[in-house]
Coordinates of N, CA and C in Angstrom, one line a residue:
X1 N 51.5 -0.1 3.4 CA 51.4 0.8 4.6 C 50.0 0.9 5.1
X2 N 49.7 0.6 6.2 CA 48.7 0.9 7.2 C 47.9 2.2 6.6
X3 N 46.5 1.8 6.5 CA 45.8 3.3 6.4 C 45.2 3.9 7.6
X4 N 45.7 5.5 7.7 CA 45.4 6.1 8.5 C 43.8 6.5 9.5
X5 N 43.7 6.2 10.4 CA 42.2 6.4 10.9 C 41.5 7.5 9.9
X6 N 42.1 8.5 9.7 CA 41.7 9.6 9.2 C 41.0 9.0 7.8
X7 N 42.2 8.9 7.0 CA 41.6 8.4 5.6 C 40.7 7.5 5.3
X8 N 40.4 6.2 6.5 CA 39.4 5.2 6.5 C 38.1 5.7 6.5
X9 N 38.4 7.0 7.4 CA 36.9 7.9 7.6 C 36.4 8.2 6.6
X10 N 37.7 9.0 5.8 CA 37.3 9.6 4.3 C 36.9 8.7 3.1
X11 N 37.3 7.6 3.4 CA 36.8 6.5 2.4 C 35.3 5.7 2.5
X12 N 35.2 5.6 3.9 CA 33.8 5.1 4.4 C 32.9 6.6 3.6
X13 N 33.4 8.1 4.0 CA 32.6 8.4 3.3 C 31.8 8.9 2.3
X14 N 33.4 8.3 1.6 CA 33.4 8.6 -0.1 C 32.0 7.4 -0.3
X15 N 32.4 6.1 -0.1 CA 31.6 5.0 -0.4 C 29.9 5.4 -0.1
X16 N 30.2 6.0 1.0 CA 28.6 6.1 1.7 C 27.9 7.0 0.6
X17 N 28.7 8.0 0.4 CA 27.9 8.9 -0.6 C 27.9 8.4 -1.9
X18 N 28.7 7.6 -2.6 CA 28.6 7.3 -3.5 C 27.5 6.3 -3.5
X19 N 27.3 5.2 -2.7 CA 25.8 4.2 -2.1 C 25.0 5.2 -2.7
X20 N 24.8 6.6 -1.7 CA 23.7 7.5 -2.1 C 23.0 7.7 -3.0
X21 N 24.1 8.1 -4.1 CA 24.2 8.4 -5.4 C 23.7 7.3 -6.0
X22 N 24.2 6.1 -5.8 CA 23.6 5.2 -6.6 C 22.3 4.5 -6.8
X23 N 21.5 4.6 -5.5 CA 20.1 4.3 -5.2 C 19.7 5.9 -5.5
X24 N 20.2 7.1 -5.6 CA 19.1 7.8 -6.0 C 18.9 7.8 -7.7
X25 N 20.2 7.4 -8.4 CA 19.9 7.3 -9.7 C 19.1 5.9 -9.8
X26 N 19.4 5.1 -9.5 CA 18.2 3.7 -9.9 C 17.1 4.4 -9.4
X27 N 16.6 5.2 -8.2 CA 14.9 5.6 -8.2 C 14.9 6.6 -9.2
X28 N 15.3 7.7 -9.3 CA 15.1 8.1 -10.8 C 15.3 7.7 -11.9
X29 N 15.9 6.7 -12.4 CA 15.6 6.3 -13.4 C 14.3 5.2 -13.5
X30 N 13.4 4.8 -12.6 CA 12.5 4.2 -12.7 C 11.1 5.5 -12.7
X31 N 10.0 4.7 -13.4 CA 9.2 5.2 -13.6 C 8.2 5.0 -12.2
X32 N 7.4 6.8 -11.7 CA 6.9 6.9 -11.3 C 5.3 6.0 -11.2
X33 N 4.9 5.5 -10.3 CA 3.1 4.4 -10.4 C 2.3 5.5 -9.6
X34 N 2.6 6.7 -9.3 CA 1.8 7.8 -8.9 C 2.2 8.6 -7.9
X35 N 1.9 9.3 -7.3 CA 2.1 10.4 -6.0 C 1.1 10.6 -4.9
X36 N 1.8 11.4 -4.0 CA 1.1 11.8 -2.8 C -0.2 12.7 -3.0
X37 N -1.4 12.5 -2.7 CA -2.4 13.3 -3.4 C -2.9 14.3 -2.0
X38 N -2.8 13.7 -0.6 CA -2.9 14.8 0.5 C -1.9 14.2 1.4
X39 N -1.9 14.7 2.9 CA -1.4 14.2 3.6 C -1.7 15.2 4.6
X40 N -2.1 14.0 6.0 CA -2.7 14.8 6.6 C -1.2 14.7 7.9
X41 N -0.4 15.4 9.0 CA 0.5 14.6 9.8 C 2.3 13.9 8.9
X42 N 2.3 13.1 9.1 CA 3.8 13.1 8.2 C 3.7 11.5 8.3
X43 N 4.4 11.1 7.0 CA 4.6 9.4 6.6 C 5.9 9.8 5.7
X44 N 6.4 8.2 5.9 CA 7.9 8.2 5.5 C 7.3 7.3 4.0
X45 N 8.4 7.2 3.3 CA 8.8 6.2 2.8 C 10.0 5.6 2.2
X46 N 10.2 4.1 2.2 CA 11.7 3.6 2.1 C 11.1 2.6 0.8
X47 N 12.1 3.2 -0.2 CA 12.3 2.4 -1.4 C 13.1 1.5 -1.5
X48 N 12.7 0.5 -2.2 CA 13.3 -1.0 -2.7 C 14.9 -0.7 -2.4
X49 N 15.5 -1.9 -2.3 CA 16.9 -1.9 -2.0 C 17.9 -0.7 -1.4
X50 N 16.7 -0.4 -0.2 CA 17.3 1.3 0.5 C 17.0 0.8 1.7
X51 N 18.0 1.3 2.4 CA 17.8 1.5 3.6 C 17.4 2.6 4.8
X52 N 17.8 3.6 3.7 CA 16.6 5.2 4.4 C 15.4 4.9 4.4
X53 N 15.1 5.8 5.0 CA 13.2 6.4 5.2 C 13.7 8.1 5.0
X54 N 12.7 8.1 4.2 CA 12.5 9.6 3.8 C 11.1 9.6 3.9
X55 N 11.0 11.1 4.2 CA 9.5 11.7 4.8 C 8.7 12.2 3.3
X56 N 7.7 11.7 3.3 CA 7.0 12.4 2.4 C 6.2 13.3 2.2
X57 N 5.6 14.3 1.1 CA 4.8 15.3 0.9 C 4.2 15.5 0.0
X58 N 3.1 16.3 -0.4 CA 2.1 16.2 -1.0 C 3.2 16.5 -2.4
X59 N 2.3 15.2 -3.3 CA 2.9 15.3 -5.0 C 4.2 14.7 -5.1
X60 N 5.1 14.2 -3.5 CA 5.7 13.2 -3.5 C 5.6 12.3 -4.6
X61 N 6.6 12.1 -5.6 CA 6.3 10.8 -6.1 C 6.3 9.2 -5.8
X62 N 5.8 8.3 -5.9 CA 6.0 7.2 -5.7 C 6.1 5.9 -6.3
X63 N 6.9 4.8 -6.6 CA 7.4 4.3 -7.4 C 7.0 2.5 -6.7
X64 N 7.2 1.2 -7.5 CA 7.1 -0.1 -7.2 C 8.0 -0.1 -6.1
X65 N 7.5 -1.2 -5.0 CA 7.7 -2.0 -4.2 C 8.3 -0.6 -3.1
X66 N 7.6 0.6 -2.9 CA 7.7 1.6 -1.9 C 7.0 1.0 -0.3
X67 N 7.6 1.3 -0.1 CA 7.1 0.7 1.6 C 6.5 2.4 2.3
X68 N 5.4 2.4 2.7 CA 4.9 3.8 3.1 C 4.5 3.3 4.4
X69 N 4.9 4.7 5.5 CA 4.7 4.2 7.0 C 4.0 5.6 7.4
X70 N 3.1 5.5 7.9 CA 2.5 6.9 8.5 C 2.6 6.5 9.7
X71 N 2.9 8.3 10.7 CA 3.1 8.4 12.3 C 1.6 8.1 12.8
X72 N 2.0 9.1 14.2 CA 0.5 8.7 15.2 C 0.3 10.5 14.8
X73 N -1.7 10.0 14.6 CA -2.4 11.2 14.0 C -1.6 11.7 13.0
X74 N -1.7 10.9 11.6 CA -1.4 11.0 10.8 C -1.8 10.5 9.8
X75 N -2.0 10.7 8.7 CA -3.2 9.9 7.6 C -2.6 10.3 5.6
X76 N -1.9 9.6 5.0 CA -1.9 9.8 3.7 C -2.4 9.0 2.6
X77 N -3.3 9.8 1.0 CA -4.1 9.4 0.1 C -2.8 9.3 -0.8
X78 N -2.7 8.6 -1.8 CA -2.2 8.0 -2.7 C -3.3 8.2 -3.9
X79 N -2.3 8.5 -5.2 CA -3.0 8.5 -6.2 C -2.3 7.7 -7.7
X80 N -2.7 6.8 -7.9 CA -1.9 5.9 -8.6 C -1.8 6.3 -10.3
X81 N -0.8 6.3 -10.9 CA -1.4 6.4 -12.4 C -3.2 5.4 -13.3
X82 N -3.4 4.9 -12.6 CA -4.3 4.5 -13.5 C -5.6 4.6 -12.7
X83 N -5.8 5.9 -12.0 CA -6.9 6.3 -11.0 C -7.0 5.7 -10.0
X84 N -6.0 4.9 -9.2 CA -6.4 4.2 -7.8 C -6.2 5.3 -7.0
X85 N -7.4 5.3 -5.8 CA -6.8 6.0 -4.8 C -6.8 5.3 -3.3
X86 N -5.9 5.4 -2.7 CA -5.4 4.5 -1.3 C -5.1 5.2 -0.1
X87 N -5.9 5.2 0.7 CA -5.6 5.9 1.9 C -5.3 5.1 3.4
X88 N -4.3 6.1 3.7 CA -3.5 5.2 4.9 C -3.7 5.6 6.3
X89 N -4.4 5.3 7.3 CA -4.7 6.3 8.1 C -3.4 6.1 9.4
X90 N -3.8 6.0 11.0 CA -2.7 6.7 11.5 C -1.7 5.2 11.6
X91 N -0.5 5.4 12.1 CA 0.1 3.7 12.3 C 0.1 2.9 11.6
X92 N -0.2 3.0 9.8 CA -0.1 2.0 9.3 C 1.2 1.9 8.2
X93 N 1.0 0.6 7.7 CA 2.3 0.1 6.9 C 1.8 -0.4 6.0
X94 N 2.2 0.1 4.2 CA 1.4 -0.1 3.2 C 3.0 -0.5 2.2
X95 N 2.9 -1.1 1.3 CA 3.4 -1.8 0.2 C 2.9 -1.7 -1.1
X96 N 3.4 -0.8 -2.1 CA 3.0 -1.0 -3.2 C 3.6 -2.4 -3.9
X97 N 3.3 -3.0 -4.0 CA 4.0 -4.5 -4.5 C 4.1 -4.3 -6.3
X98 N 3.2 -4.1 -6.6 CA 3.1 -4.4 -8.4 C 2.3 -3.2 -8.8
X99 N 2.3 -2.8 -10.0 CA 1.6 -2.0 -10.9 C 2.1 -2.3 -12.2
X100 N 1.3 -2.6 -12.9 CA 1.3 -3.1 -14.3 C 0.0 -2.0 -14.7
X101 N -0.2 -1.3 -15.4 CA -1.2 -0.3 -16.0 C -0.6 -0.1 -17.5
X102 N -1.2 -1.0 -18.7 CA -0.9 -0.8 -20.1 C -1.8 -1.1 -20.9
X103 N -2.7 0.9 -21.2 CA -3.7 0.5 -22.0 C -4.0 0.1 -23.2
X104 N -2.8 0.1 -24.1 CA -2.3 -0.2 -25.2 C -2.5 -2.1 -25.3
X105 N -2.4 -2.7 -23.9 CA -2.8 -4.0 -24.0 C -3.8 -4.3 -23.5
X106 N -4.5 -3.5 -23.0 CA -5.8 -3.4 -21.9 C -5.6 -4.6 -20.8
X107 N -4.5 -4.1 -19.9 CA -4.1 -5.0 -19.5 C -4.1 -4.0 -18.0
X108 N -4.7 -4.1 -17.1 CA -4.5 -2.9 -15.6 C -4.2 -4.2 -14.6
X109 N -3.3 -4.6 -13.6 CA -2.9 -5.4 -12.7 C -2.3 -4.8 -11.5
X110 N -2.4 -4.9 -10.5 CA -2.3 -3.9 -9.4 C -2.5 -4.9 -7.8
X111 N -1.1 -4.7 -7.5 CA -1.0 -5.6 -5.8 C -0.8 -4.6 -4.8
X112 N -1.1 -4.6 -3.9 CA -1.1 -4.0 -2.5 C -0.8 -4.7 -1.1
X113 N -0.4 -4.7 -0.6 CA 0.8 -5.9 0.6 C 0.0 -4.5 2.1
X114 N -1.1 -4.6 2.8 CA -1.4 -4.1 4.3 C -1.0 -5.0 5.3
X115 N 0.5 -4.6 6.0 CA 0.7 -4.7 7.1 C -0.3 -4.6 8.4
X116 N -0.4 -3.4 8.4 CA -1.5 -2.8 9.4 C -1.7 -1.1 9.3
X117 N -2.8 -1.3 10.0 CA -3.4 -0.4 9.8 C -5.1 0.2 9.0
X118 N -5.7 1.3 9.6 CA -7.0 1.2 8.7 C -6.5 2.2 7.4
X119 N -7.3 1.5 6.4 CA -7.2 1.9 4.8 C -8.2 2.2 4.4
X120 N -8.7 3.0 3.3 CA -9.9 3.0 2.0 C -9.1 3.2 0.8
X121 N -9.9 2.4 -0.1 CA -9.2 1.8 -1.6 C -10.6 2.1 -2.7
X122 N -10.2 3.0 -3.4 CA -10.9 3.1 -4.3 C -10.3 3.2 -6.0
X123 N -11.2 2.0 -6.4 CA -10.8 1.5 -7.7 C -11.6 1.3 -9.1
X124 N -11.5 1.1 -9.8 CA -12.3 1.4 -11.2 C -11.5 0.5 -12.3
X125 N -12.9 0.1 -12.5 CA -12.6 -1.6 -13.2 C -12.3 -0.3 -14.9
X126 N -11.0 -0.3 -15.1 CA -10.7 0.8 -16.9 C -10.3 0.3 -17.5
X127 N -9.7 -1.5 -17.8 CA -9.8 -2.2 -18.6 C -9.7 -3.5 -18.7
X128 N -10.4 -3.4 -19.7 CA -11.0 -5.3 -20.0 C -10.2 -5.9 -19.1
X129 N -9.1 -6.3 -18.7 CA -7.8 -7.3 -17.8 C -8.0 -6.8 -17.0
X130 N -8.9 -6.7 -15.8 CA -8.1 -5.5 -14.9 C -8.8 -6.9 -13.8
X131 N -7.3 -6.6 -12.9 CA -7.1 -7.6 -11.9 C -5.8 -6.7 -10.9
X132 N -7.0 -6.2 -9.6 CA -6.6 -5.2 -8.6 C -6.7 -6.4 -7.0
X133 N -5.8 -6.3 -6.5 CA -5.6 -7.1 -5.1 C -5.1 -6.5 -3.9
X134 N -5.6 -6.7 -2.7 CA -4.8 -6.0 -1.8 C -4.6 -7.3 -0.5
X135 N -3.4 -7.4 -0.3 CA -2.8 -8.6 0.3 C -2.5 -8.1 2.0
X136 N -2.5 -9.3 3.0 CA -2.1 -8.9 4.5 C -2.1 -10.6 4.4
X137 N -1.3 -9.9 6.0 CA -1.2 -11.3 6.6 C -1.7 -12.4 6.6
X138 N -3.5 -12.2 6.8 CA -4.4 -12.7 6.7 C -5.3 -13.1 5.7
X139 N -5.2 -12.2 4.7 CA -6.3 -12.1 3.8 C -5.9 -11.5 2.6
X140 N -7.0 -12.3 1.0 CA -6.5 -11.6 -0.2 C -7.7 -10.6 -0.5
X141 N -7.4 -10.1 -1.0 CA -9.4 -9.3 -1.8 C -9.0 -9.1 -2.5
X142 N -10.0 -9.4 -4.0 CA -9.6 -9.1 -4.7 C -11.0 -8.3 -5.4
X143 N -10.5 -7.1 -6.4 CA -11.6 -6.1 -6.2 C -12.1 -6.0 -7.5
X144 N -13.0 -5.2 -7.7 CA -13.9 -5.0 -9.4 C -14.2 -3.6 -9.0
X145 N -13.5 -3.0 -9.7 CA -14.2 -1.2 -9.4 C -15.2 -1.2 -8.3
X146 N -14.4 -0.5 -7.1 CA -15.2 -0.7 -6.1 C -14.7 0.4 -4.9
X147 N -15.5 1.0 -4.3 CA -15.0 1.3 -2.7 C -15.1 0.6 -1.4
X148 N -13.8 0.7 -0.7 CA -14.3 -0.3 0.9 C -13.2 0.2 1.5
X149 N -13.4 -0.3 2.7 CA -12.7 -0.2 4.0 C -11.8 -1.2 4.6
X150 N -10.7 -0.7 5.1 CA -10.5 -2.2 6.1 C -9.6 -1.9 7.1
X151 N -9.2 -2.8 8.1 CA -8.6 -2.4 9.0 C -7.9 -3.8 9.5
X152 N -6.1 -3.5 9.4 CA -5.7 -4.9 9.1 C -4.6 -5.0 10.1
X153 N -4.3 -6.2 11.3 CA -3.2 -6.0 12.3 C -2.5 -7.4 11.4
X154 N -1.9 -7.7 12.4 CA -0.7 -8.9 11.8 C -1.8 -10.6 12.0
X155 N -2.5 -10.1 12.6 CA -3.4 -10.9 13.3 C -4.8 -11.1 12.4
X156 N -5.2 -10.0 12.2 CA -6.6 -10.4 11.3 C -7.1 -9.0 10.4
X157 N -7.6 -9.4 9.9 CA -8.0 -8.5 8.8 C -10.1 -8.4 8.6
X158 N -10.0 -7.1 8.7 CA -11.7 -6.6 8.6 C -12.0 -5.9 7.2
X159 N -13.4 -6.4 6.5 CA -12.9 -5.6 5.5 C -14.9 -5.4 5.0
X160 N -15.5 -4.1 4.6 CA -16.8 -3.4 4.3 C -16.2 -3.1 2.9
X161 N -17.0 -3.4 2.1 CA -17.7 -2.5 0.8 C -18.4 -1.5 0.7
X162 N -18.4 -0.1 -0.2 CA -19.4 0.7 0.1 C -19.5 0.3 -1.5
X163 N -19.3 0.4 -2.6 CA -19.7 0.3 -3.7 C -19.0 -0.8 -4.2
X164 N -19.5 -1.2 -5.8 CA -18.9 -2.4 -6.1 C -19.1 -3.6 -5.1
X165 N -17.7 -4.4 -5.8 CA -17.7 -5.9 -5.5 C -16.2 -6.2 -5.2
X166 N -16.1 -6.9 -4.1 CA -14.8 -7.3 -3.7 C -14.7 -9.2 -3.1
X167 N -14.3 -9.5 -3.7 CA -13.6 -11.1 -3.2 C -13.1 -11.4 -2.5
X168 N -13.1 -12.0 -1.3 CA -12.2 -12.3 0.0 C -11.8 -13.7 -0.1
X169 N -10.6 -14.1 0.0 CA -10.3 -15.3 0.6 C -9.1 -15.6 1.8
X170 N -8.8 -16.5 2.4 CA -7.6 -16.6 3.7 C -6.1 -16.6 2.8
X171 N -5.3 -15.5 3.0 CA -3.6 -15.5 2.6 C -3.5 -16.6 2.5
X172 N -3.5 -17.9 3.0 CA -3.3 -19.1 2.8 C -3.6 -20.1 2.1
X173 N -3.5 -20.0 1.0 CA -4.4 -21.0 0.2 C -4.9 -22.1 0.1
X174 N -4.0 -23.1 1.1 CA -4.6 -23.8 1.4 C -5.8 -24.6 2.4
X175 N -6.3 -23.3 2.7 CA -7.3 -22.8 3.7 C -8.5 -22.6 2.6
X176 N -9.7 -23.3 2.9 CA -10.9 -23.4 1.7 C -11.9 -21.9 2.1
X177 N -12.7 -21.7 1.5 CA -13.6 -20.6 2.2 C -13.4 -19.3 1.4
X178 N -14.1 -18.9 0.5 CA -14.5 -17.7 0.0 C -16.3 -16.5 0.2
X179 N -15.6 -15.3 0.4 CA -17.0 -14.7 0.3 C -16.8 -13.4 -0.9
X180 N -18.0 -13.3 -1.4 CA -17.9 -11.7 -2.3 C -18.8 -11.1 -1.7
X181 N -18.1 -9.6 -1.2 CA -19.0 -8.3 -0.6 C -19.4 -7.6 -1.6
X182 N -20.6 -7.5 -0.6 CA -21.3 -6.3 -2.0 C -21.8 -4.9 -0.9
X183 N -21.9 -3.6 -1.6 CA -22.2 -2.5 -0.5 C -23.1 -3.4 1.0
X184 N -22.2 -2.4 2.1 CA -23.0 -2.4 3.3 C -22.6 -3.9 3.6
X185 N -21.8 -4.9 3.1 CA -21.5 -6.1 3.8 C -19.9 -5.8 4.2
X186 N -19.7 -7.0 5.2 CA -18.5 -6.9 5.9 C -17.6 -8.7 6.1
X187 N -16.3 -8.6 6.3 CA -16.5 -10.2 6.5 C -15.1 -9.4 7.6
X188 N -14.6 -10.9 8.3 CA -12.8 -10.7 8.9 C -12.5 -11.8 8.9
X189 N -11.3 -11.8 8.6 CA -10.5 -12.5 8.1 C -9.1 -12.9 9.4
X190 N -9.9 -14.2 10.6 CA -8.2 -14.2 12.0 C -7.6 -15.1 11.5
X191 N -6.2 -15.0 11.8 CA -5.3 -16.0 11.7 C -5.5 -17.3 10.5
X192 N -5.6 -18.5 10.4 CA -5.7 -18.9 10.1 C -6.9 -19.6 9.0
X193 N -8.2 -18.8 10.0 CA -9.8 -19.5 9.5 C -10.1 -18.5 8.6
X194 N -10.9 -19.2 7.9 CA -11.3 -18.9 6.4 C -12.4 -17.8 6.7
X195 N -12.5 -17.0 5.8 CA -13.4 -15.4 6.1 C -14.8 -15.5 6.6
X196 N -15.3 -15.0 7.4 CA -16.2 -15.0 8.6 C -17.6 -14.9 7.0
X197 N -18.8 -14.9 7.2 CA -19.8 -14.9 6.3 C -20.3 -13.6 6.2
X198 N -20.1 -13.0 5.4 CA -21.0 -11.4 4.9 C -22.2 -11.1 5.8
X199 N -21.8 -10.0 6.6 CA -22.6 -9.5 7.4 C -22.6 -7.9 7.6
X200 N -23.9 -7.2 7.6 CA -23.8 -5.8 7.6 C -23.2 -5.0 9.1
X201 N -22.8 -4.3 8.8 CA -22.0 -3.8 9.7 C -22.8 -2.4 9.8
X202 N -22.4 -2.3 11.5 CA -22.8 -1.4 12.5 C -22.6 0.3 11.8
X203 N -23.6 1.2 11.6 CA -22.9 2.5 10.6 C -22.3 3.0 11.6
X204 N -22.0 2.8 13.2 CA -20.9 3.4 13.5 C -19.7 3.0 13.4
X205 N -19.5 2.0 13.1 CA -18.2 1.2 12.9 C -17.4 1.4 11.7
X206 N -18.6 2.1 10.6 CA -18.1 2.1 9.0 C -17.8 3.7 9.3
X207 N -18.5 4.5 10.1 CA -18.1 5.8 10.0 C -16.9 5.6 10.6
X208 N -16.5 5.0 11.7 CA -15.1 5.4 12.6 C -14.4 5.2 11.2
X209 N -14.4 4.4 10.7 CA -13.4 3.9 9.2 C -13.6 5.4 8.6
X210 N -14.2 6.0 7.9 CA -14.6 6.5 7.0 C -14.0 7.9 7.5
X211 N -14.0 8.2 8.8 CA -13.3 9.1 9.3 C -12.0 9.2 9.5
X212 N -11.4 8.0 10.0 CA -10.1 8.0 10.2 C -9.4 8.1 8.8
X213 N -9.9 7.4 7.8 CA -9.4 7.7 6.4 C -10.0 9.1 5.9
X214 N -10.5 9.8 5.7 CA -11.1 11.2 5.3 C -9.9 12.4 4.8
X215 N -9.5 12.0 4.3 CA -8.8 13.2 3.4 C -9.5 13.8 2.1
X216 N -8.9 15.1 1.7 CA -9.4 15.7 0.7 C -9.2 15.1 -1.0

């Protein structure tokens, strides 16, 4: 017998809620890689194998492979379990890709995927293995307890050190050309060519960064 319009409804949304149910038990049963530490305006985020966006708020928790989107005039810090902290300023699109943090192995490993948007990333070299990266279109860096800036479109990637040491090379590997920043240097990173040569940048250019990221 034919099922009635009515009951298809009721079954689409038995199923729907049950979907619900099931991606909210897989994110809770996965272990937290840190939370929302401020937020300035409002940012979503959409977890692995989900197709919501849910809004976030301060102490939000956050988990692997979270996709975080902040609005216009809008800016959120991240605080990761093993002291990272990551800030997202307005319009951008950030990816936790990996967190591996096990001090029992002294093993700290940590990826980051910038779509776009300006960021500050502050990180601390806390054990022997520690291998921290933040990935775009354009460009890899890879960091040693360090602070910097960057500001990344689909197109190119810019990126200042204020402390520490950071490694640049082109997303592409098969693209030759490496630089390591040290405070007060800068490189960018367009399309296809390999990272421009370490050069000090303008202090108004590092403040606009330094502002637009500026949370508590």
């Amino acid at each position: 017998m034919a099922m009635r319009r009515s009951e298809r409804v009721w079954w689409l949304s038995v199923l729907g809620m049950a979907s619900t149910l099931l991606w909210s038990v897989t994110v809770l049963a996965q272990e937290s890689i840190g939370q929302v530490a401020s937020l300035q305006g409002q940012a979503t985020v959409q977890h692995a194998g989900s197709s919501q966006v849910m809004p976030l708020s301060v102490q939000s928790p956050v988990y692997r492979d979270d996709t975080i989107q902040t609005l216009k005039v809008s800016k959120i810090k991240l605080l990761l379990i093993d002291g990272t902290e990551l800030t997202l300023g307005e319009g951008g699109t950030m990816t936790l890709s990996q967190l591996v943090y096990a001090p029992q192995h002294n093993t700290h490993q940590g990826i980051v995927r910038i779509a776009r948007g300006l960021f500050r990333a502050v990180t601390r070299k806390v054990l022997p293995q520690t291998a921290f990266e933040v990935r775009t279109a354009t460009a890899v860096a890879a960091v040693r307890g360090t602070q910097w800036l960057g500001e990344v479109t689909p197109e190119a990637t810019a990126i200042v050190v204020l402390q520490g040491e950071v490694t640049v090379v082109q997303a592409d590997r098969r693209v030759r050309g490496e630089v390591v920043l040290t405070p007060g240097l800068g490189t960018a990173v367009r399309g296809t060519s390999p990272p421009t040569a370490p050069s000090r940048w303008a202090e108004d250019r590092v403040f606009t960064l330094l502002r637009a990221t500026a949370l508590p």
